[in-house]
PDB file of C-alpha atoms in Angstrom:
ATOM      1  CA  UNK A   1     -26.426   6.024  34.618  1.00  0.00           C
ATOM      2  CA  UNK A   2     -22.708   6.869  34.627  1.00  0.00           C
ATOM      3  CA  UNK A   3     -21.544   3.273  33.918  1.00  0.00           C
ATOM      4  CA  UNK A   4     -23.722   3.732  30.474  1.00  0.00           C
ATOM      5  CA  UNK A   5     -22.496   6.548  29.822  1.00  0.00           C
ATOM      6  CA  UNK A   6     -18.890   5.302  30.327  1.00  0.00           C
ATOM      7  CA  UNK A   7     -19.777   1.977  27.921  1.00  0.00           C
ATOM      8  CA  UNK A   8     -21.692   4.319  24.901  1.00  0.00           C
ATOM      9  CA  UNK A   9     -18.230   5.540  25.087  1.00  0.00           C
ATOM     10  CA  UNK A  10     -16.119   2.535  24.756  1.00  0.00           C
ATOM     11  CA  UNK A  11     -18.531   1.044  22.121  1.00  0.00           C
ATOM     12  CA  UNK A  12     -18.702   4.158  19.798  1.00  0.00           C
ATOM     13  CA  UNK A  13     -14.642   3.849  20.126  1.00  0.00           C
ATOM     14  CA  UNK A  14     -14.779   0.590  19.231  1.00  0.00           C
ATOM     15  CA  UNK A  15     -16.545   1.538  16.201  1.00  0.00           C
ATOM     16  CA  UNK A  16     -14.660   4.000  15.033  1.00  0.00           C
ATOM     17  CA  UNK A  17     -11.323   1.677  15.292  1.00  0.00           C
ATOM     18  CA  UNK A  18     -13.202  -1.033  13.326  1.00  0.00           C
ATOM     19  CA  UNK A  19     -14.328   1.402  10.591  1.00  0.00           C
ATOM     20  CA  UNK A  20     -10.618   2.920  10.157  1.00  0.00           C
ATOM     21  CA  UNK A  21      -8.971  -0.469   9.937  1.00  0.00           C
ATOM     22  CA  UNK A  22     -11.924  -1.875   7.777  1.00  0.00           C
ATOM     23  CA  UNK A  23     -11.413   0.528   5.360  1.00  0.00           C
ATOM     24  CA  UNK A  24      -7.090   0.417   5.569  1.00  0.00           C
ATOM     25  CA  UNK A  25      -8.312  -3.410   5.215  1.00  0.00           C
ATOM     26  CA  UNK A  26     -10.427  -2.788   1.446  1.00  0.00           C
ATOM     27  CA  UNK A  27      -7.896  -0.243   0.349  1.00  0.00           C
ATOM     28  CA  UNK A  28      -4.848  -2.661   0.278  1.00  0.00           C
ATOM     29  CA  UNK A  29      -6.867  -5.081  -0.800  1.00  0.00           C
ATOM     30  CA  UNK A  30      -8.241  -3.115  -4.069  1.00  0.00           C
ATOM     31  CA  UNK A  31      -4.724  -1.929  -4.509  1.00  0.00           C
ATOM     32  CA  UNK A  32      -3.056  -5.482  -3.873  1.00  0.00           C
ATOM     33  CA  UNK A  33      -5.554  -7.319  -5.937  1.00  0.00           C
ATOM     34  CA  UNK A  34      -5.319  -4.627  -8.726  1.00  0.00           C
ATOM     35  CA  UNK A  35      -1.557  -4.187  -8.615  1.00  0.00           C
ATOM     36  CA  UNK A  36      -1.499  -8.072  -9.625  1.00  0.00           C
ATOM     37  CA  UNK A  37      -4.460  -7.976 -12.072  1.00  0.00           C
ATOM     38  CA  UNK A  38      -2.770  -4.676 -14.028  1.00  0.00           C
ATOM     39  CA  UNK A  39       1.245  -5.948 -14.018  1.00  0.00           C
ATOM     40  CA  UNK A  40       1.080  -5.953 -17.511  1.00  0.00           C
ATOM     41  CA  UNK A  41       1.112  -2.439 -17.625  1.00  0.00           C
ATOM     42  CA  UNK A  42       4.223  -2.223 -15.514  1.00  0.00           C
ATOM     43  CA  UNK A  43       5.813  -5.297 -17.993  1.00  0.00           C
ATOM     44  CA  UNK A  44       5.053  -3.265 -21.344  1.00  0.00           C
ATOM     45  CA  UNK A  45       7.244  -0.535 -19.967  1.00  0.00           C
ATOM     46  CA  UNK A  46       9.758  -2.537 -18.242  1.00  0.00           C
ATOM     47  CA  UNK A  47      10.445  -4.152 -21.727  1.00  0.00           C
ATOM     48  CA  UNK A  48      11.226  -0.620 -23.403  1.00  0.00           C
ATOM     49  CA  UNK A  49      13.729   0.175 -20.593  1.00  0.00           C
ATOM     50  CA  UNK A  50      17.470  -0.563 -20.551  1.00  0.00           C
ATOM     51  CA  UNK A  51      18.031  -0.170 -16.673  1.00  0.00           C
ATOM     52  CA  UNK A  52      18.334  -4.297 -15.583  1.00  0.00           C
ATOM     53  CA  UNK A  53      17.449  -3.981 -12.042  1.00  0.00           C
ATOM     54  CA  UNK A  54      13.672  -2.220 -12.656  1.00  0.00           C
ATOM     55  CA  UNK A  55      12.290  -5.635 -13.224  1.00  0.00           C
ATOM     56  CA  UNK A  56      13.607  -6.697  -9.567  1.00  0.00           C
ATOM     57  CA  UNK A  57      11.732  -3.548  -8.248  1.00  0.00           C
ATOM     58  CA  UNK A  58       8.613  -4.163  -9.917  1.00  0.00           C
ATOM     59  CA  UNK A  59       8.807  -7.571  -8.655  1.00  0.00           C
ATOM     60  CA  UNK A  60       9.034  -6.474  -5.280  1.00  0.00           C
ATOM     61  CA  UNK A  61       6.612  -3.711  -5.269  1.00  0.00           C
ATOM     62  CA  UNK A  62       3.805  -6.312  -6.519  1.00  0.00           C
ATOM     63  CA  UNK A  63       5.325  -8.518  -3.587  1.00  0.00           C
ATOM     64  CA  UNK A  64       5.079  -6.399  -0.487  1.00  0.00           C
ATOM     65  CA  UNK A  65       1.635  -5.699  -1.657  1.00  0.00           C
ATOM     66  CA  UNK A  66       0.261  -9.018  -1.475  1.00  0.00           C
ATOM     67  CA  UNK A  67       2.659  -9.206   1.671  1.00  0.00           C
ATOM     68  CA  UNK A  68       0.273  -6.341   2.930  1.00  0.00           C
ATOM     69  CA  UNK A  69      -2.531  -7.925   1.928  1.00  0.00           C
ATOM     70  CA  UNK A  70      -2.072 -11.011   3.904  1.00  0.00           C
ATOM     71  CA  UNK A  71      -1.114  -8.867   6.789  1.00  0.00           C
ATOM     72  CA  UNK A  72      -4.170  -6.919   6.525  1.00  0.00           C
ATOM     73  CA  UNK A  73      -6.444 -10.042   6.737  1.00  0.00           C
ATOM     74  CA  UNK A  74      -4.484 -11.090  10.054  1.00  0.00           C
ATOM     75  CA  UNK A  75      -5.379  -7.977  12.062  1.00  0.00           C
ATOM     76  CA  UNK A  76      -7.807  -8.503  14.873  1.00  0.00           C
ATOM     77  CA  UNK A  77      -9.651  -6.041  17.020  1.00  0.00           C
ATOM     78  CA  UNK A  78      -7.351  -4.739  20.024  1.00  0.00           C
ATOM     79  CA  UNK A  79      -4.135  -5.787  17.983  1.00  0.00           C
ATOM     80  CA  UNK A  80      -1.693  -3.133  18.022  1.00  0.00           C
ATOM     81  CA  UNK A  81       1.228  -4.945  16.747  1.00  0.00           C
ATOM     82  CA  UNK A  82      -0.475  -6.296  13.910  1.00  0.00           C
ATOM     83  CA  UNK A  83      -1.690  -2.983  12.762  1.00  0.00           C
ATOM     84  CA  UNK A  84       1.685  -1.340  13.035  1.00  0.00           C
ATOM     85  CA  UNK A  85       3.710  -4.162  11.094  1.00  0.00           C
ATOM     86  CA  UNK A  86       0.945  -3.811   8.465  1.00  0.00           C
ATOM     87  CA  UNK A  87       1.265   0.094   8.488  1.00  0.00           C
ATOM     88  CA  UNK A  88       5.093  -0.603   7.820  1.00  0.00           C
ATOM     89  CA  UNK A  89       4.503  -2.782   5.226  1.00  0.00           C
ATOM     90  CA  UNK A  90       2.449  -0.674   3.299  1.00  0.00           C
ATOM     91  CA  UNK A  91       5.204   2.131   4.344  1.00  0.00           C
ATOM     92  CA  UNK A  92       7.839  -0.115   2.648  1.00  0.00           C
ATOM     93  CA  UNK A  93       5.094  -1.273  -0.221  1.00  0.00           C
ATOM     94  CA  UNK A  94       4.923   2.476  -1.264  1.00  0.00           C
ATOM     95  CA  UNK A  95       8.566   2.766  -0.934  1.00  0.00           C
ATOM     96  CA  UNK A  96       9.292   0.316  -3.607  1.00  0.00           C
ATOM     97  CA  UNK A  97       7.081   2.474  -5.514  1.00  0.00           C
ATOM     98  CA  UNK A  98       8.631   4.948  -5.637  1.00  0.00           C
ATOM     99  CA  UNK A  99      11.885   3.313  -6.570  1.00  0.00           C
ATOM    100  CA  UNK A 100       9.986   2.223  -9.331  1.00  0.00           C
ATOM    101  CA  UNK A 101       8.299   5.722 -10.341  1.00  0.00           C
ATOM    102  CA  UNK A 102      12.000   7.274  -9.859  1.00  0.00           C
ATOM    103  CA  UNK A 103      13.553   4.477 -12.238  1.00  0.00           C
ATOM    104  CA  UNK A 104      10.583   5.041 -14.559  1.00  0.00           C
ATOM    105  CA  UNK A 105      10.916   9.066 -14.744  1.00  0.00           C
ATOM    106  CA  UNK A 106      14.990   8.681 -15.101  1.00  0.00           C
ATOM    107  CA  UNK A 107      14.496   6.953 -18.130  1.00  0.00           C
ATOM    108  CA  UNK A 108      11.866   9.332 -19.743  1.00  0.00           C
ATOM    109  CA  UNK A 109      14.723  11.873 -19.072  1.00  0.00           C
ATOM    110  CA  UNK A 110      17.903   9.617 -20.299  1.00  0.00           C
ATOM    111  CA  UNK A 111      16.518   7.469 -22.664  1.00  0.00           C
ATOM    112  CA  UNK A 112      16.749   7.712 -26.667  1.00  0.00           C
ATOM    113  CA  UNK A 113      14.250   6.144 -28.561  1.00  0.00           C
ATOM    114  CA  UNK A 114      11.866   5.620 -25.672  1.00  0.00           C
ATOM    115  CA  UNK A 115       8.222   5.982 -26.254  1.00  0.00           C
ATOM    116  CA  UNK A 116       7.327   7.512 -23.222  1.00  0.00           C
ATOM    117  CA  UNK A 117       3.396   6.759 -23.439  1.00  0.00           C
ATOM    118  CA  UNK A 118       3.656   3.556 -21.824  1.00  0.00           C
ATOM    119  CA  UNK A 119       6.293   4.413 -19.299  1.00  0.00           C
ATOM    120  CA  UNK A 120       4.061   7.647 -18.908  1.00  0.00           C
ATOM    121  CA  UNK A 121       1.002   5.308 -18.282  1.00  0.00           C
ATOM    122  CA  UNK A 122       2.915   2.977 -15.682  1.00  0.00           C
ATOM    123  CA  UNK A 123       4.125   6.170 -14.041  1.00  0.00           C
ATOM    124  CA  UNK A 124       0.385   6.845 -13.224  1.00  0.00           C
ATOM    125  CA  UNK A 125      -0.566   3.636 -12.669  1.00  0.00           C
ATOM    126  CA  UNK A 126       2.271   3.370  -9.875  1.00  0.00           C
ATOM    127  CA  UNK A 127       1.551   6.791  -8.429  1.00  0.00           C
ATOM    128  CA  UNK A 128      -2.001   5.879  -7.487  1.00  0.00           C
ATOM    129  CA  UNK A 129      -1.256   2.297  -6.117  1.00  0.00           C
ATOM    130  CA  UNK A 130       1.490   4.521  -4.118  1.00  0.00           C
ATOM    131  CA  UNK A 131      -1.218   6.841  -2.935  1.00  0.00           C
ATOM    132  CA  UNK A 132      -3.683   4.252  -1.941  1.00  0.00           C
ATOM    133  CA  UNK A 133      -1.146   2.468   0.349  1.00  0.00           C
ATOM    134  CA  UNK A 134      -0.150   5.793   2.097  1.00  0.00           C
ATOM    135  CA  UNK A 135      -3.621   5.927   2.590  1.00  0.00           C
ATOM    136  CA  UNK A 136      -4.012   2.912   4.087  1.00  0.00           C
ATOM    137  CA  UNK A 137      -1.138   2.951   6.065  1.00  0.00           C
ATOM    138  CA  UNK A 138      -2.213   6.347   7.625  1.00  0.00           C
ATOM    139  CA  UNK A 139      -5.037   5.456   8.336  1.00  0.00           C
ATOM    140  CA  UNK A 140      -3.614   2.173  10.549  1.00  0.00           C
ATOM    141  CA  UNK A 141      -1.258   4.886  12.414  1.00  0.00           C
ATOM    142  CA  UNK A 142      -4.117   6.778  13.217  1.00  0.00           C
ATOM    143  CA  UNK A 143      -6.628   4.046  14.742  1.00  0.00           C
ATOM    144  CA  UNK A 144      -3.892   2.882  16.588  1.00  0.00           C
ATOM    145  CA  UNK A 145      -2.992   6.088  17.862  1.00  0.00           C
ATOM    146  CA  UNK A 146      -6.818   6.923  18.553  1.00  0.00           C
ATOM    147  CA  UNK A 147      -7.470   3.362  20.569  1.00  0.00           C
ATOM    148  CA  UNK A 148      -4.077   3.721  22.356  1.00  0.00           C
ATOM    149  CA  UNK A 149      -5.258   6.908  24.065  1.00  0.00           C
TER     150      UNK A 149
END
C-alpha cells in the first residue's frame, strides 16, 4: 500500500511538471508565431522614427523569439538544462523588448512631428509579447524548481 502511495505521488508530480512546461510551451509559441505574423506593426513605427539602431532591436527581439520557440519544442520530460536555457532565452527575448519599448517611448518624448498613434500601438503590442514571455519563462523556473525538490 505504501509503494502506491509513494507512485500516486510521483505521477501527480509528473503531471503537474508536464502541464507547467506545456503551457510555457503554447505561450511562446502564440507569442513567437504572433510576434512574426504582426511585424508590420513594429515596421510602420520604425519607419516614423529617426533613431538608426531600433530596426536592429526589432530584428532581434522577433529573433530570440523564434530562438525560444525552437528551444521550447526541444524540451523533454526530466530535462533541466533545456528548460533553464529556454527560461533564459525568453529572459533575454523580453529584454530586447524592452530595449525596444524604451527606444519607442524616448521618441514619443523627443520627437517633433511624430504621430505617436502608431508608435503608441507598437508600444502595446511589445508590452504584451513582453508579458507573455515573462510568463512563460516563470513558469519554466518554477517547474524546474518544483521537480528539482
Amino acid at each position: 500500500m505504501v509503494s502506491r502511495t509513494v507512485s500516486g505521488t510521483m505521477n501527480k508530480r509528473k503531471q503537474e511538471g508536464i502541464g507547467l512546461t506545456a503551457t510555457a510551451k503554447g505561450l511562446v509559441g502564440i507569442a513567437a508565431i504572433g510576434h512574426l505574423i504582426f511585424t508590420s506593426i513594429h515596421v510602420k513605427a520604425l519607419l516614423l522614427l529617426e533613431n538608426e539602431i531600433c530596426g536592429f532591436i526589432m530584428f532581434l527581439f522577433v529573433l530570440f523569439g523564434l530562438v525560444a520557440l525552437f528551444e521550447a519544442t526541444r524540451i523533454r520530460e526530466g530535462r533541466i538544462l533545456e528548460k533553464l536555457f529556454t527560461a533564459i532565452v525568453c529572459g533575454v527575448t523580453s529584454g530586447m523588448g524592452l530595449m525596444l519599448v524604451n527606444i519607442y517611448r524616448s521618441a514619443i518624448a523627443n520627437q517633433r512631428g511624430l504621430e505617436p498613434a502608431l508608435v503608441t500601438k507598437a508600444v502595446g503590442f511589445s508590452m504584451v509579447v513582453i508579458a507573455i514571455y515573462v510568463v512563460a519563462c516563470v513558469l519554466l523556473l518554477i517547474d524546474i524548481v518544483k521537480n528539482r525538490g
